[in-house]
Structures are given as C-alpha cells and as structure tokens.
C-alpha cells in the first residue's frame, strides 16, 4: 500500500511540473499563435484609399465602404461636365472654359490639356486657371488667336485610384475665327470607291471683306462632272463666313489626286488646305 501511495505522489509531482512549463500566468502558451491584431493585414486588407476600422476590422473611408464581401467606392462615380463660353469667337477675344466635377479636391487633382495634348500650367499671360468652391475649375484664354482653335480637355485624376478607375476626361471644342483663314475642311486623306459620289466642303472666315474661296481641282478632273455650290452665313450678325461645297458624281480614276481649298483676301492667298483623294476600283469576278 505504501508503494502505491508513493507512486501516486510521484505522478502528481510530474503532472504539476508539466503544467508549470507549458503555461503562462496570463493565458495561452507564449509560443502559440494568437488571434490577429486589429488593423493587421490578417485582420483587415483594405484598398489604398480606405482604412481598417479598429473596432470592426472592416475597410472604411470617407467615400468608401463594403458591399457584402466586395470593396466598393463612390469615387468610381467620378464625372465631369465641361462647357465653353463662347464656343466660337473672333481673334482677340477671351474665352472661358469651365470644368465641373462631383468630388472635392481632397479626392481628385484637376488640370487642363491644350489641343496638342500638353498640360496647361497657367503661367504667363496667355492662360489663367482658377478653382471655385472646390468643384468648378476655370480656364481663361486671353487674347485668343486662330492657333487657339481646337479641342481642350479637362482631366480629373483620383488621388487614391480605385481598382476600377484612376481618371476621367471630358472635352470641348472651340473655334477662333481669323480674317481669310480656313477653319473647316474634310480629312486630309479620303478613299472613295469608283462610281460613288465625292463631296468636299470648305469654310473660311472673311469678316467684313469680300469673300474669295475656291476649290482647285486636279488638272485631269477639270471639266468633268464636278459642281461647286456657294453658301454665305454671318457670325454675330455682320461677320461673313463663306463656304464652298464641291460635289463630283460617279467618280472614276480621273478624279484621283489632290484637291485644294484656297482662300484669298484682296487677291492675296491667305490660306490653303489640301485633300488627297484616292479612287478605289473594285473588280467583280463571277465564276460560272
């Protein structure tokens, strides 16, 4: 009996020693992995424009949230509206281009691009750039010239891009009229199938002067089926805009070549635009 009691006592001592080695006074074993800490990558993986909520371990942000298990962000609804006042003017006048956005400067960076695609800095006297109420961005073009005509682009870039969107652009086209300058012509190169009808329109601004606008045809096409019609219209009631429409029916290989629209003021050529026309002959082969 004494040997049994001694053996039982030894077993109890060994058990107490094991419990002392494998446990810590504050809870689980010191080398055992515990639950992930809040804000740690294991607890909360967020997009760059969101933060992990300390209490819920859920991604949140001023415009962002979770839709079920999918991270969503209202920044994906970024939109722009661009207007110009006026859309057309005469050299020397100023132009106002306005870009309206639906997000605040905290979320986006807005800038303008000129018709060549270059960013407009606003330095110097040509351009003035200003922001109003954090949602309206104005571009003023001072002392406009013929070379200022073209397409201007407002660009809004998200400061923290989402997985679906990084930037949005919107464009507006303006025209600056100059005396004796052509402002509307067909593309520089046209391909047309033989037998079809060719139409080429050209417009120029003449202000208060006598208009002189004409199409110069390739030598071999002169005297064919070409017809030219003229039309005059007025800008701001008194400033003359002249147009010439060249129509060639049933085109053939003789109409291949370069067509030139030519504007003159006081018998002096002030502007020309060339259009290169290629006639495509389609051969149909029938197998019997």
PDB file of C-alpha atoms in Angstrom:
ATOM      1  CA  UNK A   1       0.000   0.000   0.000  1.00  0.00           C
ATOM      2  CA  UNK A   2       2.834   2.376   0.871  1.00  0.00           C
ATOM      3  CA  UNK A   3       4.454   1.718  -2.536  1.00  0.00           C
ATOM      4  CA  UNK A   4       1.173   2.586  -4.275  1.00  0.00           C
ATOM      5  CA  UNK A   5       0.858   5.853  -2.374  1.00  0.00           C
ATOM      6  CA  UNK A   6       4.482   6.747  -3.193  1.00  0.00           C
ATOM      7  CA  UNK A   7       3.930   6.080  -6.925  1.00  0.00           C
ATOM      8  CA  UNK A   8       0.783   8.199  -6.948  1.00  0.00           C
ATOM      9  CA  UNK A   9       2.633  11.077  -5.281  1.00  0.00           C
ATOM     10  CA  UNK A  10       5.398  10.927  -7.910  1.00  0.00           C
ATOM     11  CA  UNK A  11       2.835  11.078 -10.739  1.00  0.00           C
ATOM     12  CA  UNK A  12       1.231  14.158  -9.191  1.00  0.00           C
ATOM     13  CA  UNK A  13       4.606  15.924  -8.981  1.00  0.00           C
ATOM     14  CA  UNK A  14       5.365  15.197 -12.667  1.00  0.00           C
ATOM     15  CA  UNK A  15       1.942  16.494 -13.713  1.00  0.00           C
ATOM     16  CA  UNK A  16       2.436  19.754 -11.783  1.00  0.00           C
ATOM     17  CA  UNK A  17       5.845  20.280 -13.370  1.00  0.00           C
ATOM     18  CA  UNK A  18       4.372  19.866 -16.932  1.00  0.00           C
ATOM     19  CA  UNK A  19       1.650  22.388 -16.264  1.00  0.00           C
ATOM     20  CA  UNK A  20       4.200  24.893 -14.946  1.00  0.00           C
ATOM     21  CA  UNK A  21       6.429  24.598 -18.072  1.00  0.00           C
ATOM     22  CA  UNK A  22       3.702  24.795 -20.796  1.00  0.00           C
ATOM     23  CA  UNK A  23       1.521  27.600 -19.476  1.00  0.00           C
ATOM     24  CA  UNK A  24       1.994  31.298 -18.779  1.00  0.00           C
ATOM     25  CA  UNK A  25       0.389  33.230 -15.942  1.00  0.00           C
ATOM     26  CA  UNK A  26      -1.519  35.468 -18.436  1.00  0.00           C
ATOM     27  CA  UNK A  27      -3.320  32.847 -20.546  1.00  0.00           C
ATOM     28  CA  UNK A  28      -2.312  30.712 -23.541  1.00  0.00           C
ATOM     29  CA  UNK A  29       1.237  29.398 -24.164  1.00  0.00           C
ATOM     30  CA  UNK A  30       3.683  32.141 -25.049  1.00  0.00           C
ATOM     31  CA  UNK A  31       4.724  30.433 -28.314  1.00  0.00           C
ATOM     32  CA  UNK A  32       1.178  29.706 -29.543  1.00  0.00           C
ATOM     33  CA  UNK A  33      -0.280  31.942 -32.346  1.00  0.00           C
ATOM     34  CA  UNK A  34      -2.982  34.243 -31.041  1.00  0.00           C
ATOM     35  CA  UNK A  35      -5.811  35.973 -32.923  1.00  0.00           C
ATOM     36  CA  UNK A  36      -4.702  38.595 -35.473  1.00  0.00           C
ATOM     37  CA  UNK A  37      -4.452  42.107 -34.130  1.00  0.00           C
ATOM     38  CA  UNK A  38      -6.920  44.721 -35.388  1.00  0.00           C
ATOM     39  CA  UNK A  39      -5.503  46.745 -38.317  1.00  0.00           C
ATOM     40  CA  UNK A  40      -3.046  43.968 -39.111  1.00  0.00           C
ATOM     41  CA  UNK A  41      -3.001  42.594 -42.695  1.00  0.00           C
ATOM     42  CA  UNK A  42      -4.504  39.330 -41.446  1.00  0.00           C
ATOM     43  CA  UNK A  43      -7.454  41.118 -39.845  1.00  0.00           C
ATOM     44  CA  UNK A  44      -8.221  43.770 -42.454  1.00  0.00           C
ATOM     45  CA  UNK A  45      -6.969  44.028 -46.041  1.00  0.00           C
ATOM     46  CA  UNK A  46      -8.057  47.380 -47.496  1.00  0.00           C
ATOM     47  CA  UNK A  47      -7.704  49.233 -50.763  1.00  0.00           C
ATOM     48  CA  UNK A  48      -5.241  52.123 -50.797  1.00  0.00           C
ATOM     49  CA  UNK A  49      -7.989  54.705 -50.361  1.00  0.00           C
ATOM     50  CA  UNK A  50      -9.537  53.084 -47.279  1.00  0.00           C
ATOM     51  CA  UNK A  51      -8.530  52.332 -43.699  1.00  0.00           C
ATOM     52  CA  UNK A  52      -9.235  49.411 -41.411  1.00  0.00           C
ATOM     53  CA  UNK A  53     -11.799  50.193 -38.713  1.00  0.00           C
ATOM     54  CA  UNK A  54     -10.270  49.481 -35.293  1.00  0.00           C
ATOM     55  CA  UNK A  55     -13.471  48.129 -33.815  1.00  0.00           C
ATOM     56  CA  UNK A  56     -14.895  46.014 -36.614  1.00  0.00           C
ATOM     57  CA  UNK A  57     -11.790  45.251 -38.719  1.00  0.00           C
ATOM     58  CA  UNK A  58     -13.762  46.439 -41.789  1.00  0.00           C
ATOM     59  CA  UNK A  59     -12.393  48.711 -44.535  1.00  0.00           C
ATOM     60  CA  UNK A  60     -13.899  52.191 -44.346  1.00  0.00           C
ATOM     61  CA  UNK A  61     -13.290  55.625 -45.820  1.00  0.00           C
ATOM     62  CA  UNK A  62     -14.965  58.980 -46.387  1.00  0.00           C
ATOM     63  CA  UNK A  63     -16.488  57.782 -49.662  1.00  0.00           C
ATOM     64  CA  UNK A  64     -15.800  54.084 -49.431  1.00  0.00           C
ATOM     65  CA  UNK A  65     -17.374  51.019 -47.841  1.00  0.00           C
ATOM     66  CA  UNK A  66     -18.130  47.342 -48.224  1.00  0.00           C
ATOM     67  CA  UNK A  67     -20.930  45.814 -50.253  1.00  0.00           C
ATOM     68  CA  UNK A  68     -21.040  42.327 -48.846  1.00  0.00           C
ATOM     69  CA  UNK A  69     -17.557  40.894 -49.372  1.00  0.00           C
ATOM     70  CA  UNK A  70     -16.690  43.269 -52.222  1.00  0.00           C
ATOM     71  CA  UNK A  71     -14.945  46.576 -51.574  1.00  0.00           C
ATOM     72  CA  UNK A  72     -16.690  49.437 -53.324  1.00  0.00           C
ATOM     73  CA  UNK A  73     -16.043  53.154 -53.546  1.00  0.00           C
ATOM     74  CA  UNK A  74     -18.170  56.105 -54.647  1.00  0.00           C
ATOM     75  CA  UNK A  75     -15.084  57.523 -56.345  1.00  0.00           C
ATOM     76  CA  UNK A  76     -15.922  55.156 -59.198  1.00  0.00           C
ATOM     77  CA  UNK A  77     -18.807  57.555 -59.938  1.00  0.00           C
ATOM     78  CA  UNK A  78     -16.440  60.466 -60.672  1.00  0.00           C
ATOM     79  CA  UNK A  79     -17.893  62.555 -63.504  1.00  0.00           C
ATOM     80  CA  UNK A  80     -17.123  65.824 -65.315  1.00  0.00           C
ATOM     81  CA  UNK A  81     -19.072  68.448 -67.227  1.00  0.00           C
ATOM     82  CA  UNK A  82     -17.146  70.848 -69.500  1.00  0.00           C
ATOM     83  CA  UNK A  83     -18.621  73.978 -71.073  1.00  0.00           C
ATOM     84  CA  UNK A  84     -17.119  76.868 -73.037  1.00  0.00           C
ATOM     85  CA  UNK A  85     -18.316  80.450 -73.345  1.00  0.00           C
ATOM     86  CA  UNK A  86     -18.396  81.117 -76.177  1.00  0.00           C
ATOM     87  CA  UNK A  87     -17.748  78.065 -78.369  1.00  0.00           C
ATOM     88  CA  UNK A  88     -16.697  80.366 -81.232  1.00  0.00           C
ATOM     89  CA  UNK A  89     -15.231  83.848 -81.275  1.00  0.00           C
ATOM     90  CA  UNK A  90     -13.104  86.248 -83.319  1.00  0.00           C
ATOM     91  CA  UNK A  91      -9.375  86.714 -82.748  1.00  0.00           C
ATOM     92  CA  UNK A  92      -8.545  88.946 -79.819  1.00  0.00           C
ATOM     93  CA  UNK A  93     -11.479  88.000 -77.614  1.00  0.00           C
ATOM     94  CA  UNK A  94     -11.191  85.996 -74.391  1.00  0.00           C
ATOM     95  CA  UNK A  95     -12.611  82.525 -73.890  1.00  0.00           C
ATOM     96  CA  UNK A  96     -13.837  80.902 -70.672  1.00  0.00           C
ATOM     97  CA  UNK A  97     -13.743  77.122 -70.348  1.00  0.00           C
ATOM     98  CA  UNK A  98     -15.327  75.610 -67.224  1.00  0.00           C
ATOM     99  CA  UNK A  99     -14.904  72.103 -65.814  1.00  0.00           C
ATOM    100  CA  UNK A 100     -17.396  70.998 -63.141  1.00  0.00           C
ATOM    101  CA  UNK A 101     -16.613  67.897 -61.058  1.00  0.00           C
ATOM    102  CA  UNK A 102     -18.613  65.986 -58.458  1.00  0.00           C
ATOM    103  CA  UNK A 103     -15.786  65.262 -55.989  1.00  0.00           C
ATOM    104  CA  UNK A 104     -13.732  67.521 -53.711  1.00  0.00           C
ATOM    105  CA  UNK A 105     -10.040  68.485 -54.007  1.00  0.00           C
ATOM    106  CA  UNK A 106      -9.334  66.003 -51.217  1.00  0.00           C
ATOM    107  CA  UNK A 107     -10.166  63.210 -53.629  1.00  0.00           C
ATOM    108  CA  UNK A 108      -9.009  64.477 -57.034  1.00  0.00           C
ATOM    109  CA  UNK A 109      -6.469  66.591 -58.896  1.00  0.00           C
ATOM    110  CA  UNK A 110      -7.792  68.543 -61.892  1.00  0.00           C
ATOM    111  CA  UNK A 111      -5.829  70.021 -64.786  1.00  0.00           C
ATOM    112  CA  UNK A 112      -6.328  71.123 -68.425  1.00  0.00           C
ATOM    113  CA  UNK A 113      -4.740  69.913 -71.682  1.00  0.00           C
ATOM    114  CA  UNK A 114      -4.438  72.043 -74.838  1.00  0.00           C
ATOM    115  CA  UNK A 115      -5.298  70.851 -78.386  1.00  0.00           C
ATOM    116  CA  UNK A 116      -1.771  69.438 -78.715  1.00  0.00           C
ATOM    117  CA  UNK A 117      -2.290  67.283 -75.636  1.00  0.00           C
ATOM    118  CA  UNK A 118       0.108  69.225 -73.406  1.00  0.00           C
ATOM    119  CA  UNK A 119      -0.728  70.164 -69.815  1.00  0.00           C
ATOM    120  CA  UNK A 120      -1.572  73.871 -69.363  1.00  0.00           C
ATOM    121  CA  UNK A 121       0.404  75.366 -66.498  1.00  0.00           C
ATOM    122  CA  UNK A 122      -1.381  78.697 -66.205  1.00  0.00           C
ATOM    123  CA  UNK A 123       1.923  80.552 -66.081  1.00  0.00           C
ATOM    124  CA  UNK A 124       2.344  83.725 -68.141  1.00  0.00           C
ATOM    125  CA  UNK A 125      -0.419  85.905 -69.573  1.00  0.00           C
ATOM    126  CA  UNK A 126      -1.976  83.563 -72.139  1.00  0.00           C
ATOM    127  CA  UNK A 127      -3.862  81.292 -69.739  1.00  0.00           C
ATOM    128  CA  UNK A 128      -5.484  81.840 -66.353  1.00  0.00           C
ATOM    129  CA  UNK A 129      -6.508  78.845 -64.228  1.00  0.00           C
ATOM    130  CA  UNK A 130      -8.663  79.122 -61.113  1.00  0.00           C
ATOM    131  CA  UNK A 131     -10.771  76.895 -58.854  1.00  0.00           C
ATOM    132  CA  UNK A 132     -14.066  77.860 -57.248  1.00  0.00           C
ATOM    133  CA  UNK A 133     -15.878  76.083 -54.411  1.00  0.00           C
ATOM    134  CA  UNK A 134     -13.652  73.041 -54.849  1.00  0.00           C
ATOM    135  CA  UNK A 135     -15.804  71.740 -57.702  1.00  0.00           C
ATOM    136  CA  UNK A 136     -15.520  74.328 -60.518  1.00  0.00           C
ATOM    137  CA  UNK A 137     -12.247  74.727 -62.411  1.00  0.00           C
ATOM    138  CA  UNK A 138     -11.976  77.602 -64.919  1.00  0.00           C
ATOM    139  CA  UNK A 139      -9.555  78.077 -67.792  1.00  0.00           C
ATOM    140  CA  UNK A 140      -9.429  81.556 -69.362  1.00  0.00           C
ATOM    141  CA  UNK A 141      -7.742  82.009 -72.753  1.00  0.00           C
ATOM    142  CA  UNK A 142      -6.740  85.653 -73.080  1.00  0.00           C
ATOM    143  CA  UNK A 143      -6.314  87.478 -76.400  1.00  0.00           C
ATOM    144  CA  UNK A 144      -7.311  84.369 -78.376  1.00  0.00           C
ATOM    145  CA  UNK A 145      -5.815  83.682 -81.789  1.00  0.00           C
ATOM    146  CA  UNK A 146      -6.543  81.403 -84.720  1.00  0.00           C
ATOM    147  CA  UNK A 147      -3.979  78.915 -83.387  1.00  0.00           C
ATOM    148  CA  UNK A 148      -6.007  78.520 -80.182  1.00  0.00           C
ATOM    149  CA  UNK A 149      -8.750  76.670 -82.066  1.00  0.00           C
ATOM    150  CA  UNK A 150      -9.151  73.010 -81.264  1.00  0.00           C
ATOM    151  CA  UNK A 151     -10.170  70.560 -78.567  1.00  0.00           C
ATOM    152  CA  UNK A 152      -9.412  71.288 -74.901  1.00  0.00           C
ATOM    153  CA  UNK A 153      -9.543  68.522 -72.302  1.00  0.00           C
ATOM    154  CA  UNK A 154     -10.328  68.647 -68.597  1.00  0.00           C
ATOM    155  CA  UNK A 155      -8.657  65.805 -66.688  1.00  0.00           C
ATOM    156  CA  UNK A 156      -9.624  64.708 -63.154  1.00  0.00           C
ATOM    157  CA  UNK A 157      -7.259  62.227 -61.512  1.00  0.00           C
ATOM    158  CA  UNK A 158      -8.155  60.359 -58.333  1.00  0.00           C
ATOM    159  CA  UNK A 159      -5.562  60.999 -55.641  1.00  0.00           C
ATOM    160  CA  UNK A 160      -6.132  57.402 -54.480  1.00  0.00           C
ATOM    161  CA  UNK A 161      -7.162  55.376 -57.555  1.00  0.00           C
ATOM    162  CA  UNK A 162      -9.625  52.550 -57.087  1.00  0.00           C
ATOM    163  CA  UNK A 163      -9.287  49.169 -58.728  1.00  0.00           C
ATOM    164  CA  UNK A 164     -11.760  50.275 -61.401  1.00  0.00           C
ATOM    165  CA  UNK A 165     -10.922  53.928 -62.006  1.00  0.00           C
ATOM    166  CA  UNK A 166      -7.941  56.261 -61.963  1.00  0.00           C
ATOM    167  CA  UNK A 167      -9.015  59.296 -64.032  1.00  0.00           C
ATOM    168  CA  UNK A 168     -11.832  60.804 -66.102  1.00  0.00           C
ATOM    169  CA  UNK A 169     -11.596  63.225 -69.045  1.00  0.00           C
ATOM    170  CA  UNK A 170     -14.082  65.470 -70.816  1.00  0.00           C
ATOM    171  CA  UNK A 171     -13.522  67.645 -73.891  1.00  0.00           C
ATOM    172  CA  UNK A 172     -14.845  70.786 -75.545  1.00  0.00           C
ATOM    173  CA  UNK A 173     -14.047  72.151 -79.000  1.00  0.00           C
ATOM    174  CA  UNK A 174     -13.654  75.867 -79.662  1.00  0.00           C
ATOM    175  CA  UNK A 175     -13.179  77.850 -82.881  1.00  0.00           C
ATOM    176  CA  UNK A 176     -11.362  81.159 -83.174  1.00  0.00           C
ATOM    177  CA  UNK A 177     -12.073  82.923 -86.457  1.00  0.00           C
ATOM    178  CA  UNK A 178      -9.365  84.903 -88.237  1.00  0.00           C
ATOM    179  CA  UNK A 179      -9.615  87.004 -91.386  1.00  0.00           C
ATOM    180  CA  UNK A 180      -9.088  84.938 -94.526  1.00  0.00           C
ATOM    181  CA  UNK A 181      -8.385  81.723 -92.616  1.00  0.00           C
ATOM    182  CA  UNK A 182      -9.997  78.354 -93.366  1.00  0.00           C
ATOM    183  CA  UNK A 183     -11.491  76.664 -90.301  1.00  0.00           C
ATOM    184  CA  UNK A 184     -13.413  73.677 -91.667  1.00  0.00           C
ATOM    185  CA  UNK A 185     -12.310  71.149 -94.299  1.00  0.00           C
ATOM    186  CA  UNK A 186     -12.608  67.409 -94.966  1.00  0.00           C
ATOM    187  CA  UNK A 187      -9.931  64.981 -93.702  1.00  0.00           C
ATOM    188  CA  UNK A 188      -6.540  65.319 -95.391  1.00  0.00           C
ATOM    189  CA  UNK A 189      -6.891  61.875 -96.997  1.00  0.00           C
ATOM    190  CA  UNK A 190     -10.051  60.347 -98.466  1.00  0.00           C
ATOM    191  CA  UNK A 191     -10.555  56.960-100.102  1.00  0.00           C
ATOM    192  CA  UNK A 192     -13.693  56.520-102.187  1.00  0.00           C
ATOM    193  CA  UNK A 193     -14.977  53.686-104.375  1.00  0.00           C
ATOM    194  CA  UNK A 194     -15.309  54.336-108.112  1.00  0.00           C
ATOM    195  CA  UNK A 195     -18.903  55.123-109.033  1.00  0.00           C
ATOM    196  CA  UNK A 196     -19.701  56.786-105.698  1.00  0.00           C
ATOM    197  CA  UNK A 197     -20.281  60.495-105.102  1.00  0.00           C
ATOM    198  CA  UNK A 198     -17.491  62.697-103.727  1.00  0.00           C
ATOM    199  CA  UNK A 199     -18.404  65.676-101.518  1.00  0.00           C
ATOM    200  CA  UNK A 200     -15.827  68.155-100.215  1.00  0.00           C
ATOM    201  CA  UNK A 201     -16.860  71.137 -98.060  1.00  0.00           C
ATOM    202  CA  UNK A 202     -14.646  74.070 -97.112  1.00  0.00           C
ATOM    203  CA  UNK A 203     -15.398  77.071 -94.861  1.00  0.00           C
ATOM    204  CA  UNK A 204     -13.455  80.283 -94.233  1.00  0.00           C
ATOM    205  CA  UNK A 205     -13.976  83.485 -92.252  1.00  0.00           C
ATOM    206  CA  UNK A 206     -13.922  86.811 -94.092  1.00  0.00           C
ATOM    207  CA  UNK A 207     -15.399  89.259 -91.598  1.00  0.00           C
ATOM    208  CA  UNK A 208     -16.332  92.474 -93.385  1.00  0.00           C
ATOM    209  CA  UNK A 209     -14.233  91.819 -96.501  1.00  0.00           C
ATOM    210  CA  UNK A 210     -15.331  90.442 -99.860  1.00  0.00           C
ATOM    211  CA  UNK A 211     -15.082  86.643 -99.801  1.00  0.00           C
ATOM    212  CA  UNK A 212     -12.908  84.745-102.239  1.00  0.00           C
ATOM    213  CA  UNK A 213     -12.965  80.987-101.629  1.00  0.00           C
ATOM    214  CA  UNK A 214     -12.496  78.309-104.264  1.00  0.00           C
ATOM    215  CA  UNK A 215     -11.654  74.683-104.907  1.00  0.00           C
ATOM    216  CA  UNK A 216      -8.700  73.971-107.184  1.00  0.00           C
ATOM    217  CA  UNK A 217      -9.117  70.575-108.842  1.00  0.00           C
ATOM    218  CA  UNK A 218      -6.510  68.175-110.243  1.00  0.00           C
ATOM    219  CA  UNK A 219      -5.871  69.074-113.871  1.00  0.00           C
ATOM    220  CA  UNK A 220      -7.333  65.841-115.243  1.00  0.00           C
ATOM    221  CA  UNK A 221     -10.571  66.318-113.283  1.00  0.00           C
ATOM    222  CA  UNK A 222     -11.313  69.816-114.580  1.00  0.00           C
ATOM    223  CA  UNK A 223     -14.340  69.975-116.864  1.00  0.00           C
ATOM    224  CA  UNK A 224     -15.825  66.704-115.630  1.00  0.00           C
ATOM    225  CA  UNK A 225     -18.907  66.157-113.514  1.00  0.00           C
ATOM    226  CA  UNK A 226     -17.719  68.419-110.675  1.00  0.00           C
ATOM    227  CA  UNK A 227     -20.159  71.032-109.400  1.00  0.00           C
ATOM    228  CA  UNK A 228     -19.449  73.726-106.820  1.00  0.00           C
ATOM    229  CA  UNK A 229     -22.149  75.443-104.758  1.00  0.00           C
ATOM    230  CA  UNK A 230     -21.617  78.524-102.580  1.00  0.00           C
ATOM    231  CA  UNK A 231     -23.232  79.499 -99.302  1.00  0.00           C
ATOM    232  CA  UNK A 232     -22.787  82.558 -97.102  1.00  0.00           C
ATOM    233  CA  UNK A 233     -23.655  82.926 -93.402  1.00  0.00           C
ATOM    234  CA  UNK A 234     -22.994  85.572 -90.785  1.00  0.00           C
ATOM    235  CA  UNK A 235     -21.373  85.351 -87.371  1.00  0.00           C
ATOM    236  CA  UNK A 236     -22.708  87.808 -84.783  1.00  0.00           C
ATOM    237  CA  UNK A 237     -24.911  89.319 -87.482  1.00  0.00           C
ATOM    238  CA  UNK A 238     -22.244  91.066 -89.572  1.00  0.00           C
ATOM    239  CA  UNK A 239     -19.129  88.899 -89.827  1.00  0.00           C
ATOM    240  CA  UNK A 240     -19.174  86.864 -93.044  1.00  0.00           C
ATOM    241  CA  UNK A 241     -18.434  83.132 -93.224  1.00  0.00           C
ATOM    242  CA  UNK A 242     -18.206  81.684 -96.713  1.00  0.00           C
ATOM    243  CA  UNK A 243     -18.464  78.016 -97.686  1.00  0.00           C
ATOM    244  CA  UNK A 244     -17.883  76.061-100.890  1.00  0.00           C
ATOM    245  CA  UNK A 245     -19.254  72.558-101.456  1.00  0.00           C
ATOM    246  CA  UNK A 246     -17.644  70.528-104.221  1.00  0.00           C
ATOM    247  CA  UNK A 247     -19.705  67.577-105.482  1.00  0.00           C
ATOM    248  CA  UNK A 248     -18.418  65.032-108.002  1.00  0.00           C
ATOM    249  CA  UNK A 249     -20.870  62.334-109.119  1.00  0.00           C
ATOM    250  CA  UNK A 250     -19.895  58.902-110.418  1.00  0.00           C
ATOM    251  CA  UNK A 251     -16.190  59.303-109.611  1.00  0.00           C
ATOM    252  CA  UNK A 252     -13.606  57.412-111.632  1.00  0.00           C
ATOM    253  CA  UNK A 253      -9.828  57.179-111.872  1.00  0.00           C
ATOM    254  CA  UNK A 254      -9.623  60.646-113.454  1.00  0.00           C
ATOM    255  CA  UNK A 255     -10.788  62.155-110.168  1.00  0.00           C
ATOM    256  CA  UNK A 256      -7.829  60.741-108.261  1.00  0.00           C
ATOM    257  CA  UNK A 257      -5.482  63.456-106.970  1.00  0.00           C
ATOM    258  CA  UNK A 258      -5.105  66.481-104.703  1.00  0.00           C
ATOM    259  CA  UNK A 259      -7.944  68.971-104.248  1.00  0.00           C
ATOM    260  CA  UNK A 260      -7.073  72.357-102.769  1.00  0.00           C
ATOM    261  CA  UNK A 261      -9.366  74.769-100.943  1.00  0.00           C
ATOM    262  CA  UNK A 262      -7.963  78.271-101.306  1.00  0.00           C
ATOM    263  CA  UNK A 263      -8.943  81.499 -99.512  1.00  0.00           C
ATOM    264  CA  UNK A 264      -7.946  84.968-100.719  1.00  0.00           C
ATOM    265  CA  UNK A 265      -8.288  88.497 -99.363  1.00  0.00           C
ATOM    266  CA  UNK A 266      -7.662  91.442-101.717  1.00  0.00           C
ATOM    267  CA  UNK A 267      -6.434  88.979-104.368  1.00  0.00           C
ATOM    268  CA  UNK A 268      -3.782  87.616-101.979  1.00  0.00           C
ATOM    269  CA  UNK A 269      -3.854  83.955-100.953  1.00  0.00           C
ATOM    270  CA  UNK A 270      -4.268  83.870 -97.178  1.00  0.00           C
ATOM    271  CA  UNK A 271      -4.819  80.153 -96.526  1.00  0.00           C
ATOM    272  CA  UNK A 272      -4.918  76.788 -98.314  1.00  0.00           C
ATOM    273  CA  UNK A 273      -5.924  73.254 -97.339  1.00  0.00           C
ATOM    274  CA  UNK A 274      -5.172  70.145 -99.389  1.00  0.00           C
ATOM    275  CA  UNK A 275      -7.296  66.999 -99.546  1.00  0.00           C
ATOM    276  CA  UNK A 276      -5.798  63.897-101.168  1.00  0.00           C
ATOM    277  CA  UNK A 277      -8.460  61.745-102.839  1.00  0.00           C
ATOM    278  CA  UNK A 278      -7.799  58.133-103.831  1.00  0.00           C
ATOM    279  CA  UNK A 279     -10.252  56.326-106.088  1.00  0.00           C
ATOM    280  CA  UNK A 280     -10.627  52.618-105.344  1.00  0.00           C
ATOM    281  CA  UNK A 281     -11.638  50.436-108.293  1.00  0.00           C
ATOM    282  CA  UNK A 282     -13.459  47.283-107.233  1.00  0.00           C
ATOM    283  CA  UNK A 283     -13.222  44.385-109.683  1.00  0.00           C
ATOM    284  CA  UNK A 284     -16.028  41.833-109.510  1.00  0.00           C
ATOM    285  CA  UNK A 285     -15.290  38.373-110.844  1.00  0.00           C
ATOM    286  CA  UNK A 286     -18.163  35.983-111.457  1.00  0.00           C
ATOM    287  CA  UNK A 287     -17.440  32.289-111.626  1.00  0.00           C
ATOM    288  CA  UNK A 288     -19.671  30.277-113.905  1.00  0.00           C
TER     289      UNK A 288
END
